[in-house]
mmCIF file of C-alpha atoms (C1' of nucleotides) and ligand atoms in Angstrom:
data_model
loop_
_atom_site.group_PDB
_atom_site.id
_atom_site.type_symbol
_atom_site.label_atom_id
_atom_site.label_comp_id
_atom_site.label_asym_id
_atom_site.label_seq_id
_atom_site.Cartn_x
_atom_site.Cartn_y
_atom_site.Cartn_z
ATOM 1 C CA UNK A 453 0.000 0.000 0.000
ATOM 2 C CA UNK A 454 1.105 3.502 -0.864
ATOM 3 C CA UNK A 455 4.037 2.168 -2.801
ATOM 4 C CA UNK A 456 6.225 4.774 -4.439
ATOM 5 C CA UNK A 457 7.092 4.248 -8.128
ATOM 6 C CA UNK A 458 10.697 3.519 -8.998
ATOM 7 C CA UNK A 459 10.646 6.766 -10.976
ATOM 8 C CA UNK A 460 10.433 8.743 -7.737
ATOM 9 C CA UNK A 461 12.788 6.479 -5.819
ATOM 10 C CA UNK A 462 15.421 6.761 -8.536
ATOM 11 C CA UNK A 463 14.963 10.503 -8.822
ATOM 12 C CA UNK A 464 15.565 10.984 -5.127
ATOM 13 C CA UNK A 465 18.616 8.733 -5.115
ATOM 14 C CA UNK A 466 20.040 10.684 -8.025
ATOM 15 C CA UNK A 467 19.473 13.982 -6.242
ATOM 16 C CA UNK A 468 21.034 12.617 -3.077
ATOM 17 C CA UNK A 469 24.022 11.684 -5.195
ATOM 18 C CA UNK A 470 24.233 15.220 -6.581
ATOM 19 C CA UNK A 471 23.786 16.770 -3.143
ATOM 20 C CA UNK A 472 26.612 14.719 -1.673
ATOM 21 C CA UNK A 473 28.838 15.642 -4.597
ATOM 22 C CA UNK A 474 28.104 19.300 -3.836
ATOM 23 C CA UNK A 475 29.065 18.923 -0.188
ATOM 24 C CA UNK A 476 32.718 19.447 -1.042
ATOM 25 C CA UNK A 477 34.479 22.678 -0.175
ATOM 26 C CA UNK A 478 34.682 24.180 -3.639
ATOM 27 C CA UNK A 479 31.144 24.096 -4.992
ATOM 28 C CA UNK A 480 32.165 24.973 -8.527
ATOM 29 C CA UNK A 481 34.039 21.765 -9.176
ATOM 30 C CA UNK A 482 32.586 18.568 -7.902
ATOM 31 C CA UNK A 483 28.905 19.247 -8.126
ATOM 32 C CA UNK A 484 28.510 18.342 -11.786
ATOM 33 C CA UNK A 485 27.695 14.750 -12.629
ATOM 34 C CA UNK A 486 26.511 13.110 -15.804
ATOM 35 C CA UNK A 487 23.358 11.066 -15.916
ATOM 36 C CA UNK A 488 25.355 8.036 -17.005
ATOM 37 C CA UNK A 489 27.767 8.385 -14.075
ATOM 38 C CA UNK A 490 24.939 8.608 -11.558
ATOM 39 C CA UNK A 491 23.202 5.639 -13.142
ATOM 40 C CA UNK A 492 26.330 3.549 -12.868
ATOM 41 C CA UNK A 493 27.023 4.578 -9.278
ATOM 42 C CA UNK A 494 23.451 3.860 -8.230
ATOM 43 C CA UNK A 495 22.893 0.802 -10.422
ATOM 44 C CA UNK A 496 19.974 2.382 -12.239
ATOM 45 C CA UNK A 497 19.084 1.796 -15.884
ATOM 46 C CA UNK A 498 20.957 4.630 -17.683
ATOM 47 C CA UNK A 499 18.335 5.365 -20.308
ATOM 48 C CA UNK A 500 15.566 5.354 -17.761
ATOM 49 C CA UNK A 501 17.393 7.750 -15.470
ATOM 50 C CA UNK A 502 18.027 10.061 -18.415
ATOM 51 C CA UNK A 503 14.324 10.692 -18.742
ATOM 52 C CA UNK A 504 13.960 11.244 -15.028
ATOM 53 C CA UNK A 505 16.756 13.812 -14.967
ATOM 54 C CA UNK A 506 15.239 15.665 -17.908
ATOM 55 C CA UNK A 507 11.982 15.884 -16.016
ATOM 56 C CA UNK A 508 13.697 17.180 -12.889
ATOM 57 C CA UNK A 509 15.352 19.790 -15.037
ATOM 58 C CA UNK A 510 12.080 20.927 -16.596
ATOM 59 C CA UNK A 511 10.668 21.408 -13.094
ATOM 60 C CA UNK A 512 13.604 23.525 -11.980
ATOM 61 C CA UNK A 513 15.071 21.074 -9.456
ATOM 62 C CA UNK A 514 18.354 20.641 -11.324
ATOM 63 C CA UNK A 515 20.265 22.570 -13.955
ATOM 64 C CA UNK A 516 21.575 20.807 -17.026
ATOM 65 C CA UNK A 517 24.675 21.653 -18.998
ATOM 66 C CA UNK A 518 24.590 20.172 -22.433
ATOM 67 C CA UNK A 519 27.328 18.971 -24.698
ATOM 68 C CA UNK A 520 30.688 17.492 -23.951
ATOM 69 C CA UNK A 521 31.786 18.035 -20.373
ATOM 70 C CA UNK A 522 28.192 18.678 -19.380
ATOM 71 C CA UNK A 523 26.024 17.104 -16.739
ATOM 72 C CA UNK A 524 23.620 18.013 -13.979
ATOM 73 C CA UNK A 525 23.886 20.052 -10.814
ATOM 74 C CA UNK A 526 21.345 21.071 -8.176
ATOM 75 C CA UNK A 527 19.494 24.240 -9.135
ATOM 76 C CA UNK A 528 19.841 25.575 -5.583
ATOM 77 C CA UNK A 529 21.224 24.597 -2.235
ATOM 78 C CA UNK A 530 20.131 21.215 -0.896
ATOM 79 C CA UNK A 531 18.594 22.938 2.112
ATOM 80 C CA UNK A 532 16.284 24.863 -0.218
ATOM 81 C CA UNK A 533 14.922 21.786 -1.984
ATOM 82 C CA UNK A 534 12.022 20.286 -0.075
ATOM 83 C CA UNK A 535 11.188 16.634 -0.625
ATOM 84 C CA UNK A 536 7.659 17.606 -1.581
ATOM 85 C CA UNK A 537 9.102 19.658 -4.446
ATOM 86 C CA UNK A 538 10.800 16.535 -5.771
ATOM 87 C CA UNK A 539 7.799 14.284 -5.343
ATOM 88 C CA UNK A 540 5.465 16.744 -7.030
ATOM 89 C CA UNK A 541 7.933 17.293 -9.849
ATOM 90 C CA UNK A 542 8.031 13.581 -10.593
ATOM 91 C CA UNK A 543 4.530 12.359 -9.774
ATOM 92 C CA UNK A 544 2.284 15.370 -9.435
ATOM 93 C CA UNK A 545 0.375 16.537 -6.415
ATOM 94 C CA UNK A 546 -0.434 14.188 -3.552
ATOM 95 C CA UNK A 547 -4.046 13.142 -4.096
ATOM 96 C CA UNK A 548 -5.260 10.017 -2.297
ATOM 97 C CA UNK A 549 -8.686 10.235 -3.952
ATOM 98 C CA UNK A 550 -10.035 12.236 -6.872
ATOM 99 C CA UNK A 551 -12.568 13.971 -4.656
ATOM 100 C CA UNK A 552 -9.885 15.972 -2.904
ATOM 101 C CA UNK A 553 -10.814 18.829 -5.193
ATOM 102 C CA UNK A 554 -14.261 18.089 -6.569
ATOM 103 C CA UNK A 555 -16.670 16.424 -4.194
ATOM 104 C CA UNK A 556 -18.651 14.560 -6.821
ATOM 105 C CA UNK A 557 -17.034 11.169 -6.686
ATOM 106 C CA UNK A 558 -19.768 9.696 -4.508
ATOM 107 C CA UNK A 559 -23.441 10.320 -3.864
ATOM 108 C CA UNK A 560 -22.880 12.113 -0.546
ATOM 109 C CA UNK A 561 -21.442 15.112 -2.308
ATOM 110 C CA UNK A 562 -20.042 17.821 -0.098
ATOM 111 C CA UNK A 563 -21.228 16.171 3.117
ATOM 112 C CA UNK A 564 -19.175 13.063 2.387
ATOM 113 C CA UNK A 565 -17.349 11.998 5.515
ATOM 114 C CA UNK A 566 -14.750 9.672 4.003
ATOM 115 C CA UNK A 567 -13.687 12.590 1.847
ATOM 116 C CA UNK A 568 -12.680 14.615 4.899
ATOM 117 C CA UNK A 569 -10.714 11.643 6.124
ATOM 118 C CA UNK A 570 -8.766 11.431 2.865
ATOM 119 C CA UNK A 571 -8.111 15.145 2.840
ATOM 120 C CA UNK A 572 -6.688 14.747 6.325
ATOM 121 C CA UNK A 573 -4.407 12.004 5.069
ATOM 122 C CA UNK A 574 -3.198 14.231 2.264
ATOM 123 C CA UNK A 575 -2.432 16.849 4.898
ATOM 124 C CA UNK A 576 -0.390 14.411 6.955
ATOM 125 C CA UNK A 577 1.618 13.297 3.940
ATOM 126 C CA UNK A 578 2.145 16.820 2.651
ATOM 127 C CA UNK A 579 3.268 18.007 6.066
ATOM 128 C CA UNK A 580 5.905 15.307 6.290
ATOM 129 C CA UNK A 581 7.165 15.848 2.759
ATOM 130 C CA UNK A 582 7.285 19.617 3.221
ATOM 131 C CA UNK A 583 9.131 19.330 6.537
ATOM 132 C CA UNK A 584 12.101 17.490 5.042
ATOM 133 C CA UNK A 585 14.658 19.000 2.715
ATOM 134 C CA UNK A 586 17.206 17.246 0.597
ATOM 135 C CA UNK A 587 19.796 18.387 3.100
ATOM 136 C CA UNK A 588 17.912 16.736 5.940
ATOM 137 C CA UNK A 589 17.938 13.493 3.982
ATOM 138 C CA UNK A 590 21.658 13.456 3.273
ATOM 139 C CA UNK A 591 22.390 14.241 6.918
ATOM 140 C CA UNK A 592 20.081 11.610 8.365
ATOM 141 C CA UNK B 427 0.443 10.470 -6.369
ATOM 142 C CA UNK B 428 -0.387 8.198 -3.464
ATOM 143 C CA UNK B 429 -3.767 7.459 -4.940
ATOM 144 C CA UNK B 430 -5.876 5.026 -2.972
ATOM 145 C CA UNK B 431 -7.407 2.129 -4.942
ATOM 146 C CA UNK B 432 -11.172 2.066 -5.325
ATOM 147 C CA UNK B 433 -11.088 -1.198 -3.413
ATOM 148 C CA UNK B 434 -10.118 0.679 -0.256
ATOM 149 C CA UNK B 435 -12.351 3.664 -0.941
ATOM 150 C CA UNK B 436 -15.347 1.404 -1.477
ATOM 151 C CA UNK B 437 -14.562 -0.661 1.575
ATOM 152 C CA UNK B 438 -14.459 2.396 3.793
ATOM 153 C CA UNK B 439 -17.665 3.773 2.363
ATOM 154 C CA UNK B 440 -19.368 0.445 2.985
ATOM 155 C CA UNK B 441 -18.138 0.390 6.575
ATOM 156 C CA UNK B 442 -19.280 3.959 7.102
ATOM 157 C CA UNK B 443 -22.661 2.835 5.833
ATOM 158 C CA UNK B 444 -22.714 -0.024 8.334
ATOM 159 C CA UNK B 445 -21.528 2.185 11.154
ATOM 160 C CA UNK B 446 -24.266 4.717 10.543
ATOM 161 C CA UNK B 447 -26.848 1.950 10.431
ATOM 162 C CA UNK B 448 -25.595 0.807 13.816
ATOM 163 C CA UNK B 449 -25.940 4.267 15.323
ATOM 164 C CA UNK B 450 -29.638 3.624 16.068
ATOM 165 C CA UNK B 451 -30.807 3.024 19.608
ATOM 166 C CA UNK B 452 -31.419 -0.703 19.408
ATOM 167 C CA UNK B 453 -28.201 -2.198 18.067
ATOM 168 C CA UNK B 454 -29.706 -5.616 17.382
ATOM 169 C CA UNK B 455 -32.013 -4.488 14.625
ATOM 170 C CA UNK B 456 -30.755 -2.000 12.121
ATOM 171 C CA UNK B 457 -27.084 -2.864 11.964
ATOM 172 C CA UNK B 458 -27.425 -5.686 9.449
ATOM 173 C CA UNK B 459 -27.174 -4.803 5.780
ATOM 174 C CA UNK B 460 -26.709 -6.919 2.687
ATOM 175 C CA UNK B 461 -23.861 -6.350 0.331
ATOM 176 C CA UNK B 462 -26.347 -5.674 -2.462
ATOM 177 C CA UNK B 463 -28.195 -3.046 -0.417
ATOM 178 C CA UNK B 464 -24.972 -1.210 0.437
ATOM 179 C CA UNK B 465 -23.854 -1.352 -3.181
ATOM 180 C CA UNK B 466 -27.105 0.183 -4.343
ATOM 181 C CA UNK B 467 -27.082 2.920 -1.702
ATOM 182 C CA UNK B 468 -23.484 3.816 -2.469
ATOM 183 C CA UNK B 469 -23.630 3.285 -6.231
ATOM 184 C CA UNK B 470 -20.890 0.684 -6.179
ATOM 185 C CA UNK B 471 -20.671 -2.307 -8.509
ATOM 186 C CA UNK B 472 -22.499 -5.058 -6.526
ATOM 187 C CA UNK B 473 -20.299 -7.967 -7.523
ATOM 188 C CA UNK B 474 -17.155 -5.993 -6.854
ATOM 189 C CA UNK B 475 -18.316 -4.951 -3.408
ATOM 190 C CA UNK B 476 -19.187 -8.566 -2.629
ATOM 191 C CA UNK B 477 -15.543 -9.513 -2.854
ATOM 192 C CA UNK B 478 -14.499 -6.553 -0.748
ATOM 193 C CA UNK B 479 -16.949 -7.464 2.008
ATOM 194 C CA UNK B 480 -15.748 -11.055 2.010
ATOM 195 C CA UNK B 481 -12.218 -9.798 2.490
ATOM 196 C CA UNK B 482 -13.238 -7.518 5.348
ATOM 197 C CA UNK B 483 -14.919 -10.499 6.952
ATOM 198 C CA UNK B 484 -11.856 -12.708 6.642
ATOM 199 C CA UNK B 485 -9.842 -9.994 8.402
ATOM 200 C CA UNK B 486 -12.305 -9.743 11.258
ATOM 201 C CA UNK B 487 -13.569 -6.238 10.533
ATOM 202 C CA UNK B 488 -17.141 -7.346 9.879
ATOM 203 C CA UNK B 489 -19.241 -10.382 10.709
ATOM 204 C CA UNK B 490 -21.228 -12.109 7.984
ATOM 205 C CA UNK B 491 -24.509 -13.933 8.394
ATOM 206 C CA UNK B 492 -25.137 -16.255 5.524
ATOM 207 C CA UNK B 493 -28.328 -17.420 3.935
ATOM 208 C CA UNK B 494 -31.674 -15.741 3.582
ATOM 209 C CA UNK B 495 -32.084 -12.760 5.876
ATOM 210 C CA UNK B 496 -28.334 -12.542 6.224
ATOM 211 C CA UNK B 497 -25.945 -9.677 5.682
ATOM 212 C CA UNK B 498 -23.025 -7.912 7.309
ATOM 213 C CA UNK B 499 -22.537 -6.078 10.579
ATOM 214 C CA UNK B 500 -19.498 -4.507 12.221
ATOM 215 C CA UNK B 501 -17.500 -7.016 14.225
ATOM 216 C CA UNK B 502 -17.081 -4.499 17.045
ATOM 217 C CA UNK B 503 -17.989 -0.960 17.954
ATOM 218 C CA UNK B 504 -17.065 1.698 15.429
ATOM 219 C CA UNK B 505 -14.853 3.372 18.025
ATOM 220 C CA UNK B 506 -12.782 0.185 18.227
ATOM 221 C CA UNK B 507 -12.081 -0.041 14.507
ATOM 222 C CA UNK B 508 -9.072 2.052 13.530
ATOM 223 C CA UNK B 509 -8.764 3.207 9.969
ATOM 224 C CA UNK B 510 -5.365 1.547 9.749
ATOM 225 C CA UNK B 511 -7.044 -1.773 10.494
ATOM 226 C CA UNK B 512 -9.280 -1.277 7.472
ATOM 227 C CA UNK B 513 -6.522 -0.140 5.169
ATOM 228 C CA UNK B 514 -4.258 -3.006 6.142
ATOM 229 C CA UNK B 515 -7.097 -5.496 5.778
ATOM 230 C CA UNK B 516 -7.738 -4.368 2.222
ATOM 231 C CA UNK B 517 -4.317 -3.428 0.893
ATOM 232 C CA UNK B 518 -1.751 -4.806 3.259
ATOM 233 C CA UNK B 519 0.775 -2.907 5.313
ATOM 234 C CA UNK B 520 1.789 0.615 4.374
ATOM 235 C CA UNK B 521 5.092 0.191 2.550
ATOM 236 C CA UNK B 522 6.281 3.106 0.384
ATOM 237 C CA UNK B 523 9.325 1.151 -0.763
ATOM 238 C CA UNK B 524 10.324 -2.495 -0.566
ATOM 239 C CA UNK B 525 13.390 -1.661 1.481
ATOM 240 C CA UNK B 526 11.296 -0.773 4.517
ATOM 241 C CA UNK B 527 12.088 -4.235 5.814
ATOM 242 C CA UNK B 528 15.112 -5.457 3.915
ATOM 243 C CA UNK B 529 17.744 -2.876 3.127
ATOM 244 C CA UNK B 530 19.036 -4.536 -0.010
ATOM 245 C CA UNK B 531 17.139 -2.612 -2.650
ATOM 246 C CA UNK B 532 20.060 -0.289 -3.383
ATOM 247 C CA UNK B 533 23.815 -0.401 -3.169
ATOM 248 C CA UNK B 534 24.027 1.713 -0.006
ATOM 249 C CA UNK B 535 22.622 -1.107 2.060
ATOM 250 C CA UNK B 536 21.883 -0.314 5.649
ATOM 251 C CA UNK B 537 23.421 3.151 5.486
ATOM 252 C CA UNK B 538 20.998 4.211 2.765
ATOM 253 C CA UNK B 539 19.668 7.668 3.550
ATOM 254 C CA UNK B 540 16.622 7.707 1.273
ATOM 255 C CA UNK B 541 15.488 4.564 3.025
ATOM 256 C CA UNK B 542 15.277 6.380 6.346
ATOM 257 C CA UNK B 543 13.275 9.079 4.646
ATOM 258 C CA UNK B 544 10.735 6.553 3.345
ATOM 259 C CA UNK B 545 10.489 4.843 6.705
ATOM 260 C CA UNK B 546 9.713 8.249 8.180
ATOM 261 C CA UNK B 547 6.956 8.704 5.619
ATOM 262 C CA UNK B 548 5.517 5.340 6.520
ATOM 263 C CA UNK B 549 5.518 6.473 10.130
ATOM 264 C CA UNK B 550 3.648 9.676 9.307
ATOM 265 C CA UNK B 551 0.998 7.778 7.342
ATOM 266 C CA UNK B 552 0.659 5.054 9.944
ATOM 267 C CA UNK B 553 0.301 7.594 12.730
ATOM 268 C CA UNK B 554 -2.524 9.353 10.951
ATOM 269 C CA UNK B 555 -4.328 6.145 10.063
ATOM 270 C CA UNK B 556 -3.951 4.768 13.585
ATOM 271 C CA UNK B 557 -5.202 7.990 15.158
ATOM 272 C CA UNK B 558 -8.582 7.851 13.425
ATOM 273 C CA UNK B 559 -11.316 5.356 14.148
ATOM 274 C CA UNK B 560 -14.375 4.584 12.101
ATOM 275 C CA UNK B 561 -16.365 6.507 14.696
ATOM 276 C CA UNK B 562 -14.205 9.579 14.208
ATOM 277 C CA UNK B 563 -14.932 9.412 10.495
ATOM 278 C CA UNK B 564 -18.698 9.174 10.807
ATOM 279 C CA UNK B 565 -18.694 12.061 13.272
ATOM 280 C CA UNK B 566 -16.469 14.345 11.244
ATOM 281 C "C1'" DC C 460 35.848 21.230 -39.270
ATOM 282 C "C1'" DT C 461 35.619 16.928 -37.117
ATOM 283 C "C1'" DA C 462 35.149 13.653 -33.563
ATOM 284 C "C1'" DT C 463 33.171 12.964 -29.251
ATOM 285 C "C1'" DA C 464 30.384 13.366 -25.182
ATOM 286 C "C1'" DT C 465 26.513 14.712 -23.447
ATOM 287 C "C1'" DT C 466 21.521 16.272 -22.928
ATOM 288 C "C1'" DC C 467 17.122 15.980 -25.109
ATOM 289 C "C1'" DC C 468 13.125 14.117 -27.744
ATOM 290 C "C1'" DT C 469 9.822 10.614 -29.532
ATOM 291 C "C1'" DA C 470 8.210 6.308 -29.977
ATOM 292 C "C1'" DC C 471 7.721 1.637 -28.727
ATOM 293 C "C1'" DT C 472 7.080 -2.767 -25.862
ATOM 294 C "C1'" DA C 473 6.527 -6.030 -22.218
ATOM 295 C "C1'" DT C 474 4.692 -6.723 -17.810
ATOM 296 C "C1'" DC C 475 1.836 -5.825 -14.057
ATOM 297 C "C1'" DT C 476 -2.056 -3.942 -11.406
ATOM 298 C "C1'" DC C 477 -6.666 -2.494 -11.020
ATOM 299 C "C1'" DG C 478 -11.470 -2.549 -11.620
ATOM 300 C "C1'" DA C 479 -14.969 -5.110 -12.835
ATOM 301 C "C1'" DT C 480 -17.687 -9.156 -14.544
ATOM 302 C "C1'" DA C 481 -19.434 -14.041 -14.787
ATOM 303 C "C1'" DG C 482 -21.069 -18.206 -13.130
ATOM 304 C "C1'" DG C 483 -22.111 -20.914 -9.843
ATOM 305 C "C1'" DA C 484 -21.440 -23.523 -5.048
ATOM 306 C "C1'" DA C 485 -22.576 -23.393 -0.152
ATOM 307 C "C1'" DT C 486 -25.623 -21.986 3.363
ATOM 308 C "C1'" DA C 487 -29.589 -20.562 5.857
ATOM 309 C "C1'" DC C 488 -34.453 -19.377 6.385
ATOM 310 C "C1'" DG C 489 -39.465 -20.224 6.190
ATOM 311 C "C1'" DC D 190 -38.620 -26.831 -1.741
ATOM 312 C "C1'" DG D 191 -37.762 -22.086 -3.189
ATOM 313 C "C1'" DT D 192 -35.400 -18.088 -2.334
ATOM 314 C "C1'" DA D 193 -31.993 -14.899 -0.699
ATOM 315 C "C1'" DT D 194 -27.757 -14.411 0.650
ATOM 316 C "C1'" DT D 195 -22.573 -15.102 1.315
ATOM 317 C "C1'" DC D 196 -18.631 -17.282 -0.691
ATOM 318 C "C1'" DC D 197 -15.344 -19.078 -4.224
ATOM 319 C "C1'" DT D 198 -12.732 -19.131 -8.650
ATOM 320 C "C1'" DA D 199 -11.774 -17.697 -13.010
ATOM 321 C "C1'" DT D 200 -11.456 -14.352 -16.533
ATOM 322 C "C1'" DC D 201 -10.993 -9.945 -19.108
ATOM 323 C "C1'" DG D 202 -10.000 -5.170 -20.683
ATOM 324 C "C1'" DA D 203 -7.881 -0.803 -19.723
ATOM 325 C "C1'" DG D 204 -4.385 1.697 -18.073
ATOM 326 C "C1'" DA D 205 -0.067 2.482 -15.607
ATOM 327 C "C1'" DT D 206 4.697 1.283 -14.963
ATOM 328 C "C1'" DA D 207 9.448 0.142 -16.099
ATOM 329 C "C1'" DG D 208 12.460 -0.090 -19.323
ATOM 330 C "C1'" DT D 209 14.332 0.015 -24.311
ATOM 331 C "C1'" DA D 210 15.655 2.027 -28.836
ATOM 332 C "C1'" DG D 211 17.225 5.266 -31.952
ATOM 333 C "C1'" DG D 212 18.608 9.301 -32.989
ATOM 334 C "C1'" DA D 213 18.530 14.800 -33.016
ATOM 335 C "C1'" DA D 214 20.516 18.893 -30.817
ATOM 336 C "C1'" DT D 215 24.269 20.987 -28.513
ATOM 337 C "C1'" DA D 216 28.692 21.931 -26.656
ATOM 338 C "C1'" DT D 217 33.703 21.017 -26.109
ATOM 339 C "C1'" DA D 218 38.370 19.770 -27.597
ATOM 340 C "C1'" DG D 219 41.773 19.299 -30.887
HETATM 341 S S1 FES E 697 -16.955 12.593 -2.354
HETATM 342 FE FE1 FES E 697 -15.293 11.203 -2.640
HETATM 343 S S2 FES E 697 -15.808 9.457 -1.352
HETATM 344 FE FE2 FES E 697 -17.534 10.809 -1.152
HETATM 345 S S1 FES E 698 17.998 0.506 0.570
HETATM 346 FE FE1 FES E 698 16.173 1.076 -0.514
HETATM 347 S S2 FES E 698 16.727 2.982 -1.535
HETATM 348 FE FE2 FES E 698 18.564 2.337 -0.530
#
DNA sequence: CTATATTCCTACTATCTCGATAGGAATACG
DNA sequence: CGTATTCCTATCGAGATAGTAGGAATATAG
């Protein structure tokens, strides 16, 4: 139950890899890593990770440098990247049931009691994800 | 993300239905409902709900009375049924990633930092689900 | 200008899960 | 006996997921 797709798991492991690379003293040197290098280090399918990194780039989590000598780096400091930003970038908003927004998924409509329960669950998940940053994770 | 299967949504709605039926003064009368009646009231596929109710029975959440005049009732008071009991009965334990138990899903092994993050998420979800009972939900 | 290393884009496929359906066997009641 | 109900097993279609394939665009180095 509530299993997280490999897409998200891989994305987070890749970002952890980048964040640890950026921990070094001189931030201008070691914080650039190619998708292929991360894939090898983390034993992830290279082509699959490529697509994940592109998506993280399009959402502003990482910055890509193309061409020879290129690679990826974090778009901002690890302490400024919340885990919920990553999860939403890769899988969209947390939504246990469709009726989080529109209350027409069952006959009860707006008075539906299960709906309030699910919205509460979304709140609990969101709170946890928003309370942790990438930096918290690499320092755990 | 984190979408809950209809199986679980339907199961909870059916139990809410049963719990409300049992709210009446005399508990021996109104708290028995057939799977077909619940399905009709909640606009759920009857045959599908049948299987869900059977599962809830096998997990001890409800009690079934077979044969003519039969139906389902809650196995215990609504205040003694936690939402986590229902979720686990229908979908198994909350497990965001496989490595919640065995830490061999990535090369980091036991020192894996993302793993601790996911275990924390499991804790947040479990805490919420364990803090709510069926009675809380019908009184929301 | 050329060779190379990299990101980026599009399409495809195999496998699995989910939601639902079908048919009927077992059981209980009157 | 007839009927209403739970219970069991099998099946099916749609969609998501995980991964693959091939190559276009872009930047660097020599
Ligand atoms: S509105 Fe979604 S379960 Fe009732
Ligand atoms: S052990 Fe599961 S992600 Fe590392």
